[in-house]
mmCIF file with all atom_site columns, C-alpha atoms in Angstrom:
data_model
loop_
_atom_site.group_PDB
_atom_site.id
_atom_site.type_symbol
_atom_site.label_atom_id
_atom_site.label_alt_id
_atom_site.label_comp_id
_atom_site.label_asym_id
_atom_site.label_entity_id
_atom_site.label_seq_id
_atom_site.pdbx_PDB_ins_code
_atom_site.Cartn_x
_atom_site.Cartn_y
_atom_site.Cartn_z
_atom_site.occupancy
_atom_site.B_iso_or_equiv
_atom_site.pdbx_formal_charge
_atom_site.auth_seq_id
_atom_site.auth_comp_id
_atom_site.auth_asym_id
_atom_site.auth_atom_id
_atom_site.pdbx_PDB_model_num
ATOM 1   C CA . UNK Y 1 1   ? -113.291 104.302 -211.604 1.00 46.00 ? 1   UNK Y CA 1
ATOM 2   C CA . UNK Y 1 2   ? -111.213 107.260 -210.432 1.00 61.00 ? 2   UNK Y CA 1
ATOM 3   C CA . UNK Y 1 3   ? -112.985 110.512 -209.717 1.00 95.00 ? 3   UNK Y CA 1
ATOM 4   C CA . UNK Y 1 4   ? -112.190 113.260 -212.242 1.00 98.00 ? 4   UNK Y CA 1
ATOM 5   C CA . UNK Y 1 5   ? -111.972 117.045 -212.022 1.00 98.00 ? 5   UNK Y CA 1
ATOM 6   C CA . UNK Y 1 6   ? -111.783 119.597 -214.808 1.00 98.00 ? 6   UNK Y CA 1
ATOM 7   C CA . UNK Y 1 7   ? -109.367 122.403 -213.900 1.00 98.00 ? 7   UNK Y CA 1
ATOM 8   C CA . UNK Y 1 8   ? -110.212 125.693 -215.622 1.00 98.00 ? 8   UNK Y CA 1
ATOM 9   C CA . UNK Y 1 9   ? -106.996 127.618 -215.013 1.00 98.00 ? 9   UNK Y CA 1
ATOM 10  C CA . UNK Y 1 10  ? -106.729 131.430 -214.972 1.00 98.00 ? 10  UNK Y CA 1
ATOM 11  C CA . UNK Y 1 11  ? -109.598 132.279 -217.328 1.00 98.00 ? 11  UNK Y CA 1
ATOM 12  C CA . UNK Y 1 12  ? -109.958 135.648 -215.632 1.00 98.00 ? 12  UNK Y CA 1
ATOM 13  C CA . UNK Y 1 13  ? -110.474 139.313 -216.435 1.00 97.00 ? 13  UNK Y CA 1
ATOM 14  C CA . UNK Y 1 14  ? -106.896 140.152 -215.427 1.00 97.00 ? 14  UNK Y CA 1
ATOM 15  C CA . UNK Y 1 15  ? -105.632 138.998 -218.834 1.00 97.00 ? 15  UNK Y CA 1
ATOM 16  C CA . UNK Y 1 16  ? -107.773 141.557 -220.642 1.00 97.00 ? 16  UNK Y CA 1
ATOM 17  C CA . UNK Y 1 17  ? -105.534 144.258 -219.129 1.00 97.00 ? 17  UNK Y CA 1
ATOM 18  C CA . UNK Y 1 18  ? -102.154 142.771 -220.011 1.00 97.00 ? 18  UNK Y CA 1
ATOM 19  C CA . UNK Y 1 19  ? -100.060 144.383 -222.785 1.00 95.00 ? 19  UNK Y CA 1
ATOM 20  C CA . UNK Y 1 20  ? -99.827  141.093 -224.707 1.00 95.00 ? 20  UNK Y CA 1
ATOM 21  C CA . UNK Y 1 21  ? -103.611 140.476 -224.720 1.00 95.00 ? 21  UNK Y CA 1
ATOM 22  C CA . UNK Y 1 22  ? -104.706 139.485 -228.193 1.00 92.00 ? 22  UNK Y CA 1
ATOM 23  C CA . UNK Y 1 23  ? -108.268 138.337 -228.761 1.00 92.00 ? 23  UNK Y CA 1
ATOM 24  C CA . UNK Y 1 24  ? -107.389 136.496 -231.988 1.00 93.00 ? 24  UNK Y CA 1
ATOM 25  C CA . UNK Y 1 25  ? -109.251 133.201 -231.814 1.00 94.00 ? 25  UNK Y CA 1
ATOM 26  C CA . UNK Y 1 26  ? -110.510 133.884 -228.304 1.00 97.00 ? 26  UNK Y CA 1
ATOM 27  C CA . UNK Y 1 27  ? -114.232 133.552 -229.096 1.00 97.00 ? 27  UNK Y CA 1
ATOM 28  C CA . UNK Y 1 28  ? -113.624 130.126 -230.676 1.00 97.00 ? 28  UNK Y CA 1
ATOM 29  C CA . UNK Y 1 29  ? -111.528 129.117 -227.667 1.00 98.00 ? 29  UNK Y CA 1
ATOM 30  C CA . UNK Y 1 30  ? -114.279 130.195 -225.263 1.00 98.00 ? 30  UNK Y CA 1
ATOM 31  C CA . UNK Y 1 31  ? -116.841 128.156 -227.192 1.00 98.00 ? 31  UNK Y CA 1
ATOM 32  C CA . UNK Y 1 32  ? -114.596 125.070 -227.010 1.00 98.00 ? 32  UNK Y CA 1
ATOM 33  C CA . UNK Y 1 33  ? -113.934 125.629 -223.296 1.00 98.00 ? 33  UNK Y CA 1
ATOM 34  C CA . UNK Y 1 34  ? -117.660 125.821 -222.578 1.00 98.00 ? 34  UNK Y CA 1
ATOM 35  C CA . UNK Y 1 35  ? -118.245 122.625 -224.574 1.00 97.00 ? 35  UNK Y CA 1
ATOM 36  C CA . UNK Y 1 36  ? -115.623 120.902 -222.430 1.00 97.00 ? 36  UNK Y CA 1
ATOM 37  C CA . UNK Y 1 37  ? -117.232 122.257 -219.254 1.00 97.00 ? 37  UNK Y CA 1
ATOM 38  C CA . UNK Y 1 38  ? -120.631 120.984 -220.443 1.00 96.00 ? 38  UNK Y CA 1
ATOM 39  C CA . UNK Y 1 39  ? -119.092 117.592 -221.135 1.00 96.00 ? 39  UNK Y CA 1
ATOM 40  C CA . UNK Y 1 40  ? -117.533 117.552 -217.660 1.00 97.00 ? 40  UNK Y CA 1
ATOM 41  C CA . UNK Y 1 41  ? -120.887 118.345 -216.075 1.00 96.00 ? 41  UNK Y CA 1
ATOM 42  C CA . UNK Y 1 42  ? -122.577 115.584 -218.114 1.00 94.00 ? 42  UNK Y CA 1
ATOM 43  C CA . UNK Y 1 43  ? -119.982 113.148 -216.721 1.00 95.00 ? 43  UNK Y CA 1
ATOM 44  C CA . UNK Y 1 44  ? -120.452 114.420 -213.144 1.00 95.00 ? 44  UNK Y CA 1
ATOM 45  C CA . UNK Y 1 45  ? -116.860 115.634 -212.929 1.00 97.00 ? 45  UNK Y CA 1
ATOM 46  C CA . UNK Y 1 46  ? -116.043 118.392 -210.481 1.00 97.00 ? 46  UNK Y CA 1
ATOM 47  C CA . UNK Y 1 47  ? -115.465 121.714 -212.254 1.00 98.00 ? 47  UNK Y CA 1
ATOM 48  C CA . UNK Y 1 48  ? -112.748 123.739 -210.540 1.00 98.00 ? 48  UNK Y CA 1
ATOM 49  C CA . UNK Y 1 49  ? -111.885 127.344 -211.388 1.00 98.00 ? 49  UNK Y CA 1
ATOM 50  C CA . UNK Y 1 50  ? -108.365 128.508 -210.566 1.00 98.00 ? 50  UNK Y CA 1
ATOM 51  C CA . UNK Y 1 51  ? -107.601 132.235 -210.364 1.00 98.00 ? 51  UNK Y CA 1
ATOM 52  C CA . UNK Y 1 52  ? -104.097 133.720 -210.324 1.00 98.00 ? 52  UNK Y CA 1
ATOM 53  C CA . UNK Y 1 53  ? -103.130 136.506 -207.931 1.00 97.00 ? 53  UNK Y CA 1
ATOM 54  C CA . UNK Y 1 54  ? -100.116 138.843 -208.061 1.00 97.00 ? 54  UNK Y CA 1
ATOM 55  C CA . UNK Y 1 55  ? -99.963  142.105 -206.136 1.00 96.00 ? 55  UNK Y CA 1
ATOM 56  C CA . UNK Y 1 56  ? -99.301  145.320 -208.036 1.00 95.00 ? 56  UNK Y CA 1
ATOM 57  C CA . UNK Y 1 57  ? -100.687 144.056 -211.343 1.00 96.00 ? 57  UNK Y CA 1
ATOM 58  C CA . UNK Y 1 58  ? -104.022 143.359 -213.031 1.00 97.00 ? 58  UNK Y CA 1
ATOM 59  C CA . UNK Y 1 59  ? -103.859 140.102 -211.025 1.00 98.00 ? 59  UNK Y CA 1
ATOM 60  C CA . UNK Y 1 60  ? -103.905 142.017 -207.714 1.00 97.00 ? 60  UNK Y CA 1
ATOM 61  C CA . UNK Y 1 61  ? -106.343 140.283 -205.340 1.00 96.00 ? 61  UNK Y CA 1
ATOM 62  C CA . UNK Y 1 62  ? -107.361 143.681 -203.930 1.00 96.00 ? 62  UNK Y CA 1
ATOM 63  C CA . UNK Y 1 63  ? -108.478 144.825 -207.393 1.00 95.00 ? 63  UNK Y CA 1
ATOM 64  C CA . UNK Y 1 64  ? -111.630 144.025 -209.357 1.00 97.00 ? 64  UNK Y CA 1
ATOM 65  C CA . UNK Y 1 65  ? -110.090 141.858 -212.102 1.00 97.00 ? 65  UNK Y CA 1
ATOM 66  C CA . UNK Y 1 66  ? -109.392 138.570 -210.302 1.00 97.00 ? 66  UNK Y CA 1
ATOM 67  C CA . UNK Y 1 67  ? -112.669 136.999 -211.359 1.00 97.00 ? 67  UNK Y CA 1
ATOM 68  C CA . UNK Y 1 68  ? -113.769 134.498 -213.972 1.00 98.00 ? 68  UNK Y CA 1
ATOM 69  C CA . UNK Y 1 69  ? -114.263 136.064 -217.407 1.00 98.00 ? 69  UNK Y CA 1
ATOM 70  C CA . UNK Y 1 70  ? -117.768 136.718 -218.611 1.00 96.00 ? 70  UNK Y CA 1
ATOM 71  C CA . UNK Y 1 71  ? -118.924 134.039 -221.001 1.00 97.00 ? 71  UNK Y CA 1
ATOM 72  C CA . UNK Y 1 72  ? -117.361 131.139 -219.077 1.00 98.00 ? 72  UNK Y CA 1
ATOM 73  C CA . UNK Y 1 73  ? -119.934 128.575 -217.910 1.00 97.00 ? 73  UNK Y CA 1
ATOM 74  C CA . UNK Y 1 74  ? -119.403 128.990 -214.185 1.00 97.00 ? 74  UNK Y CA 1
ATOM 75  C CA . UNK Y 1 75  ? -122.090 127.769 -211.814 1.00 97.00 ? 75  UNK Y CA 1
ATOM 76  C CA . UNK Y 1 76  ? -122.932 127.642 -208.163 1.00 96.00 ? 76  UNK Y CA 1
ATOM 77  C CA . UNK Y 1 77  ? -121.276 124.554 -206.733 1.00 95.00 ? 77  UNK Y CA 1
ATOM 78  C CA . UNK Y 1 78  ? -118.145 124.872 -208.870 1.00 97.00 ? 78  UNK Y CA 1
ATOM 79  C CA . UNK Y 1 79  ? -115.059 124.988 -206.696 1.00 98.00 ? 79  UNK Y CA 1
ATOM 80  C CA . UNK Y 1 80  ? -112.639 127.928 -206.758 1.00 98.00 ? 80  UNK Y CA 1
ATOM 81  C CA . UNK Y 1 81  ? -109.015 128.119 -205.676 1.00 98.00 ? 81  UNK Y CA 1
ATOM 82  C CA . UNK Y 1 82  ? -106.545 130.995 -205.854 1.00 98.00 ? 82  UNK Y CA 1
ATOM 83  C CA . UNK Y 1 83  ? -102.847 130.654 -206.540 1.00 98.00 ? 83  UNK Y CA 1
ATOM 84  C CA . UNK Y 1 84  ? -99.794  132.894 -206.473 1.00 97.00 ? 84  UNK Y CA 1
ATOM 85  C CA . UNK Y 1 85  ? -97.411  130.624 -208.414 1.00 97.00 ? 85  UNK Y CA 1
ATOM 86  C CA . UNK Y 1 86  ? -97.516  129.177 -211.922 1.00 97.00 ? 86  UNK Y CA 1
ATOM 87  C CA . UNK Y 1 87  ? -99.068  125.859 -210.944 1.00 98.00 ? 87  UNK Y CA 1
ATOM 88  C CA . UNK Y 1 88  ? -102.510 125.349 -209.486 1.00 98.00 ? 88  UNK Y CA 1
ATOM 89  C CA . UNK Y 1 89  ? -101.558 122.742 -206.904 1.00 98.00 ? 89  UNK Y CA 1
ATOM 90  C CA . UNK Y 1 90  ? -98.788  123.775 -204.528 1.00 94.00 ? 90  UNK Y CA 1
ATOM 91  C CA . UNK Y 1 91  ? -99.957  126.950 -202.771 1.00 94.00 ? 91  UNK Y CA 1
ATOM 92  C CA . UNK Y 1 92  ? -103.706 127.040 -203.327 1.00 97.00 ? 92  UNK Y CA 1
ATOM 93  C CA . UNK Y 1 93  ? -105.060 124.229 -201.159 1.00 98.00 ? 93  UNK Y CA 1
ATOM 94  C CA . UNK Y 1 94  ? -106.217 122.459 -204.319 1.00 98.00 ? 94  UNK Y CA 1
ATOM 95  C CA . UNK Y 1 95  ? -104.029 119.359 -203.910 1.00 98.00 ? 95  UNK Y CA 1
ATOM 96  C CA . UNK Y 1 96  ? -105.360 118.699 -200.400 1.00 98.00 ? 96  UNK Y CA 1
ATOM 97  C CA . UNK Y 1 97  ? -108.951 119.290 -201.546 1.00 98.00 ? 97  UNK Y CA 1
ATOM 98  C CA . UNK Y 1 98  ? -108.535 116.901 -204.495 1.00 98.00 ? 98  UNK Y CA 1
ATOM 99  C CA . UNK Y 1 99  ? -107.188 114.247 -202.149 1.00 97.00 ? 99  UNK Y CA 1
ATOM 100 C CA . UNK Y 1 100 ? -110.133 114.754 -199.769 1.00 96.00 ? 100 UNK Y CA 1
ATOM 101 C CA . UNK Y 1 101 ? -112.549 114.414 -202.709 1.00 96.00 ? 101 UNK Y CA 1
ATOM 102 C CA . UNK Y 1 102 ? -110.894 111.206 -203.922 1.00 97.00 ? 102 UNK Y CA 1
ATOM 103 C CA . UNK Y 1 103 ? -110.015 112.780 -207.266 1.00 98.00 ? 103 UNK Y CA 1
ATOM 104 C CA . UNK Y 1 104 ? -107.199 110.990 -209.070 1.00 97.00 ? 104 UNK Y CA 1
ATOM 105 C CA . UNK Y 1 105 ? -107.651 112.258 -212.646 1.00 98.00 ? 105 UNK Y CA 1
ATOM 106 C CA . UNK Y 1 106 ? -107.318 115.868 -213.790 1.00 98.00 ? 106 UNK Y CA 1
ATOM 107 C CA . UNK Y 1 107 ? -108.384 117.336 -217.111 1.00 98.00 ? 107 UNK Y CA 1
ATOM 108 C CA . UNK Y 1 108 ? -106.540 120.604 -217.799 1.00 98.00 ? 108 UNK Y CA 1
ATOM 109 C CA . UNK Y 1 109 ? -107.895 123.656 -219.654 1.00 98.00 ? 109 UNK Y CA 1
ATOM 110 C CA . UNK Y 1 110 ? -107.381 127.424 -219.397 1.00 98.00 ? 110 UNK Y CA 1
ATOM 111 C CA . UNK Y 1 111 ? -104.976 130.314 -219.979 1.00 98.00 ? 111 UNK Y CA 1
ATOM 112 C CA . UNK Y 1 112 ? -101.929 130.314 -220.844 1.00 97.00 ? 112 UNK Y CA 1
ATOM 113 C CA . UNK Y 1 113 ? -101.140 127.046 -222.588 1.00 97.00 ? 113 UNK Y CA 1
ATOM 114 C CA . UNK Y 1 114 ? -97.364  127.076 -222.099 1.00 96.00 ? 114 UNK Y CA 1
ATOM 115 C CA . UNK Y 1 115 ? -97.293  128.662 -218.681 1.00 96.00 ? 115 UNK Y CA 1
ATOM 116 C CA . UNK Y 1 116 ? -99.822  127.929 -215.939 1.00 97.00 ? 116 UNK Y CA 1
ATOM 117 C CA . UNK Y 1 117 ? -101.606 125.120 -217.813 1.00 98.00 ? 117 UNK Y CA 1
ATOM 118 C CA . UNK Y 1 118 ? -98.372  123.327 -218.739 1.00 98.00 ? 118 UNK Y CA 1
ATOM 119 C CA . UNK Y 1 119 ? -96.814  123.899 -215.310 1.00 98.00 ? 119 UNK Y CA 1
ATOM 120 C CA . UNK Y 1 120 ? -99.930  122.637 -213.523 1.00 98.00 ? 120 UNK Y CA 1
ATOM 121 C CA . UNK Y 1 121 ? -99.857  119.541 -215.728 1.00 98.00 ? 121 UNK Y CA 1
ATOM 122 C CA . UNK Y 1 122 ? -96.237  118.772 -214.876 1.00 98.00 ? 122 UNK Y CA 1
ATOM 123 C CA . UNK Y 1 123 ? -96.766  119.245 -211.128 1.00 98.00 ? 123 UNK Y CA 1
ATOM 124 C CA . UNK Y 1 124 ? -99.991  117.208 -211.157 1.00 98.00 ? 124 UNK Y CA 1
ATOM 125 C CA . UNK Y 1 125 ? -98.194  114.355 -212.894 1.00 98.00 ? 125 UNK Y CA 1
ATOM 126 C CA . UNK Y 1 126 ? -95.352  114.517 -210.376 1.00 98.00 ? 126 UNK Y CA 1
ATOM 127 C CA . UNK Y 1 127 ? -97.920  114.360 -207.561 1.00 98.00 ? 127 UNK Y CA 1
ATOM 128 C CA . UNK Y 1 128 ? -99.339  111.134 -209.030 1.00 98.00 ? 128 UNK Y CA 1
ATOM 129 C CA . UNK Y 1 129 ? -102.477 112.335 -210.793 1.00 98.00 ? 129 UNK Y CA 1
ATOM 130 C CA . UNK Y 1 130 ? -103.533 110.923 -214.138 1.00 97.00 ? 130 UNK Y CA 1
ATOM 131 C CA . UNK Y 1 131 ? -103.559 114.019 -216.328 1.00 98.00 ? 131 UNK Y CA 1
ATOM 132 C CA . UNK Y 1 132 ? -105.265 114.832 -219.620 1.00 98.00 ? 132 UNK Y CA 1
ATOM 133 C CA . UNK Y 1 133 ? -104.216 118.067 -221.349 1.00 98.00 ? 133 UNK Y CA 1
ATOM 134 C CA . UNK Y 1 134 ? -106.964 119.350 -223.645 1.00 98.00 ? 134 UNK Y CA 1
ATOM 135 C CA . UNK Y 1 135 ? -104.904 121.586 -225.899 1.00 98.00 ? 135 UNK Y CA 1
ATOM 136 C CA . UNK Y 1 136 ? -107.732 123.228 -227.826 1.00 97.00 ? 136 UNK Y CA 1
ATOM 137 C CA . UNK Y 1 137 ? -109.363 124.154 -224.500 1.00 98.00 ? 137 UNK Y CA 1
ATOM 138 C CA . UNK Y 1 138 ? -106.253 126.190 -223.683 1.00 98.00 ? 138 UNK Y CA 1
ATOM 139 C CA . UNK Y 1 139 ? -105.388 129.592 -225.091 1.00 98.00 ? 139 UNK Y CA 1
ATOM 140 C CA . UNK Y 1 140 ? -102.219 131.643 -225.308 1.00 97.00 ? 140 UNK Y CA 1
ATOM 141 C CA . UNK Y 1 141 ? -100.600 134.600 -227.020 1.00 96.00 ? 141 UNK Y CA 1
ATOM 142 C CA . UNK Y 1 142 ? -97.587  135.096 -229.309 1.00 95.00 ? 142 UNK Y CA 1
ATOM 143 C CA . UNK Y 1 143 ? -94.231  135.443 -227.540 1.00 95.00 ? 143 UNK Y CA 1
ATOM 144 C CA . UNK Y 1 144 ? -90.930  136.991 -228.665 1.00 95.00 ? 144 UNK Y CA 1
ATOM 145 C CA . UNK Y 1 145 ? -87.641  135.318 -227.774 1.00 96.00 ? 145 UNK Y CA 1
ATOM 146 C CA . UNK Y 1 146 ? -85.490  138.061 -226.250 1.00 95.00 ? 146 UNK Y CA 1
ATOM 147 C CA . UNK Y 1 147 ? -82.170  136.771 -227.599 1.00 96.00 ? 147 UNK Y CA 1
ATOM 148 C CA . UNK Y 1 148 ? -83.078  136.089 -231.215 1.00 97.00 ? 148 UNK Y CA 1
ATOM 149 C CA . UNK Y 1 149 ? -86.141  138.256 -231.657 1.00 96.00 ? 149 UNK Y CA 1
ATOM 150 C CA . UNK Y 1 150 ? -87.996  135.253 -233.075 1.00 96.00 ? 150 UNK Y CA 1
ATOM 151 C CA . UNK Y 1 151 ? -91.754  135.436 -232.549 1.00 96.00 ? 151 UNK Y CA 1
ATOM 152 C CA . UNK Y 1 152 ? -93.512  132.198 -231.709 1.00 96.00 ? 152 UNK Y CA 1
ATOM 153 C CA . UNK Y 1 153 ? -97.209  132.313 -232.531 1.00 95.00 ? 153 UNK Y CA 1
ATOM 154 C CA . UNK Y 1 154 ? -99.857  130.710 -230.346 1.00 96.00 ? 154 UNK Y CA 1
ATOM 155 C CA . UNK Y 1 155 ? -100.077 127.593 -232.535 1.00 96.00 ? 155 UNK Y CA 1
ATOM 156 C CA . UNK Y 1 156 ? -96.311  127.010 -232.284 1.00 96.00 ? 156 UNK Y CA 1
ATOM 157 C CA . UNK Y 1 157 ? -96.449  127.374 -228.506 1.00 97.00 ? 157 UNK Y CA 1
ATOM 158 C CA . UNK Y 1 158 ? -99.322  124.894 -228.286 1.00 97.00 ? 158 UNK Y CA 1
ATOM 159 C CA . UNK Y 1 159 ? -97.490  122.403 -230.491 1.00 97.00 ? 159 UNK Y CA 1
ATOM 160 C CA . UNK Y 1 160 ? -94.358  122.689 -228.341 1.00 97.00 ? 160 UNK Y CA 1
ATOM 161 C CA . UNK Y 1 161 ? -96.437  122.168 -225.199 1.00 98.00 ? 161 UNK Y CA 1
ATOM 162 C CA . UNK Y 1 162 ? -97.979  119.011 -226.643 1.00 98.00 ? 162 UNK Y CA 1
ATOM 163 C CA . UNK Y 1 163 ? -94.512  117.783 -227.623 1.00 98.00 ? 163 UNK Y CA 1
ATOM 164 C CA . UNK Y 1 164 ? -93.046  118.128 -224.129 1.00 98.00 ? 164 UNK Y CA 1
ATOM 165 C CA . UNK Y 1 165 ? -96.101  116.861 -222.233 1.00 98.00 ? 165 UNK Y CA 1
ATOM 166 C CA . UNK Y 1 166 ? -97.301  113.945 -224.351 1.00 98.00 ? 166 UNK Y CA 1
ATOM 167 C CA . UNK Y 1 167 ? -96.574  110.504 -222.909 1.00 95.00 ? 167 UNK Y CA 1
ATOM 168 C CA . UNK Y 1 168 ? -94.385  112.066 -220.212 1.00 97.00 ? 168 UNK Y CA 1
ATOM 169 C CA . UNK Y 1 169 ? -96.727  114.130 -218.086 1.00 98.00 ? 169 UNK Y CA 1
ATOM 170 C CA . UNK Y 1 170 ? -100.142 113.787 -219.735 1.00 98.00 ? 170 UNK Y CA 1
ATOM 171 C CA . UNK Y 1 171 ? -102.295 112.316 -222.409 1.00 98.00 ? 171 UNK Y CA 1
ATOM 172 C CA . UNK Y 1 172 ? -103.102 114.929 -225.067 1.00 98.00 ? 172 UNK Y CA 1
ATOM 173 C CA . UNK Y 1 173 ? -106.756 115.276 -226.028 1.00 97.00 ? 173 UNK Y CA 1
ATOM 174 C CA . UNK Y 1 174 ? -109.140 117.630 -227.790 1.00 97.00 ? 174 UNK Y CA 1
ATOM 175 C CA . UNK Y 1 175 ? -112.566 118.945 -226.866 1.00 97.00 ? 175 UNK Y CA 1
ATOM 176 C CA . UNK Y 1 176 ? -114.032 116.771 -229.636 1.00 96.00 ? 176 UNK Y CA 1
ATOM 177 C CA . UNK Y 1 177 ? -112.770 113.678 -227.799 1.00 94.00 ? 177 UNK Y CA 1
ATOM 178 C CA . UNK Y 1 178 ? -115.157 114.521 -224.953 1.00 91.00 ? 178 UNK Y CA 1
ATOM 179 C CA . UNK Y 1 179 ? -117.969 116.276 -226.787 1.00 76.00 ? 179 UNK Y CA 1
ATOM 180 C CA . UNK Y 1 180 ? -118.568 113.299 -229.100 1.00 63.00 ? 180 UNK Y CA 1
ATOM 181 C CA . UNK Y 1 181 ? -119.178 111.034 -226.124 1.00 58.00 ? 181 UNK Y CA 1
ATOM 182 C CA . UNK Y 1 182 ? -121.961 113.264 -224.790 1.00 53.00 ? 182 UNK Y CA 1
ATOM 183 C CA . UNK Y 1 183 ? -123.721 113.985 -228.085 1.00 46.00 ? 183 UNK Y CA 1
#
């Protein structure tokens, strides 16, 4: 059986200082994320935290905000990688580490659904990993289309992400799919 890793992407304090931060539904998301992490630990998967860095912003690696958010089940022995692009694999050393660990399956969770989580899923698939995208263990924020002014809420963005990923780049799953197996 292939080794599996849970990637917890960009769940970091930096987001709390962004102008689009909206905590609507965040507590429920955090509870689901921690249930998925607990399920991963029960299955002896590697838990990997990915943190995003960008100079001159709340993501600045020289500042105090590039750290895992309080409330996330992070433990000694969890791996951490830092990235400067939208995917977790190409500039962080993660891909090489996964190969060295014999990990062939990735389970994706984190912030933002349609950006770093979706992009990491696409790149992981292209690199040959089996990928599972756990939509309800991702979180995002409403976005406004500049041309039309149309606002897409978080649920619409998640639905669109599932549409473009499913059966092309990943299998779509929910936290309940994993939590039920460990109950």
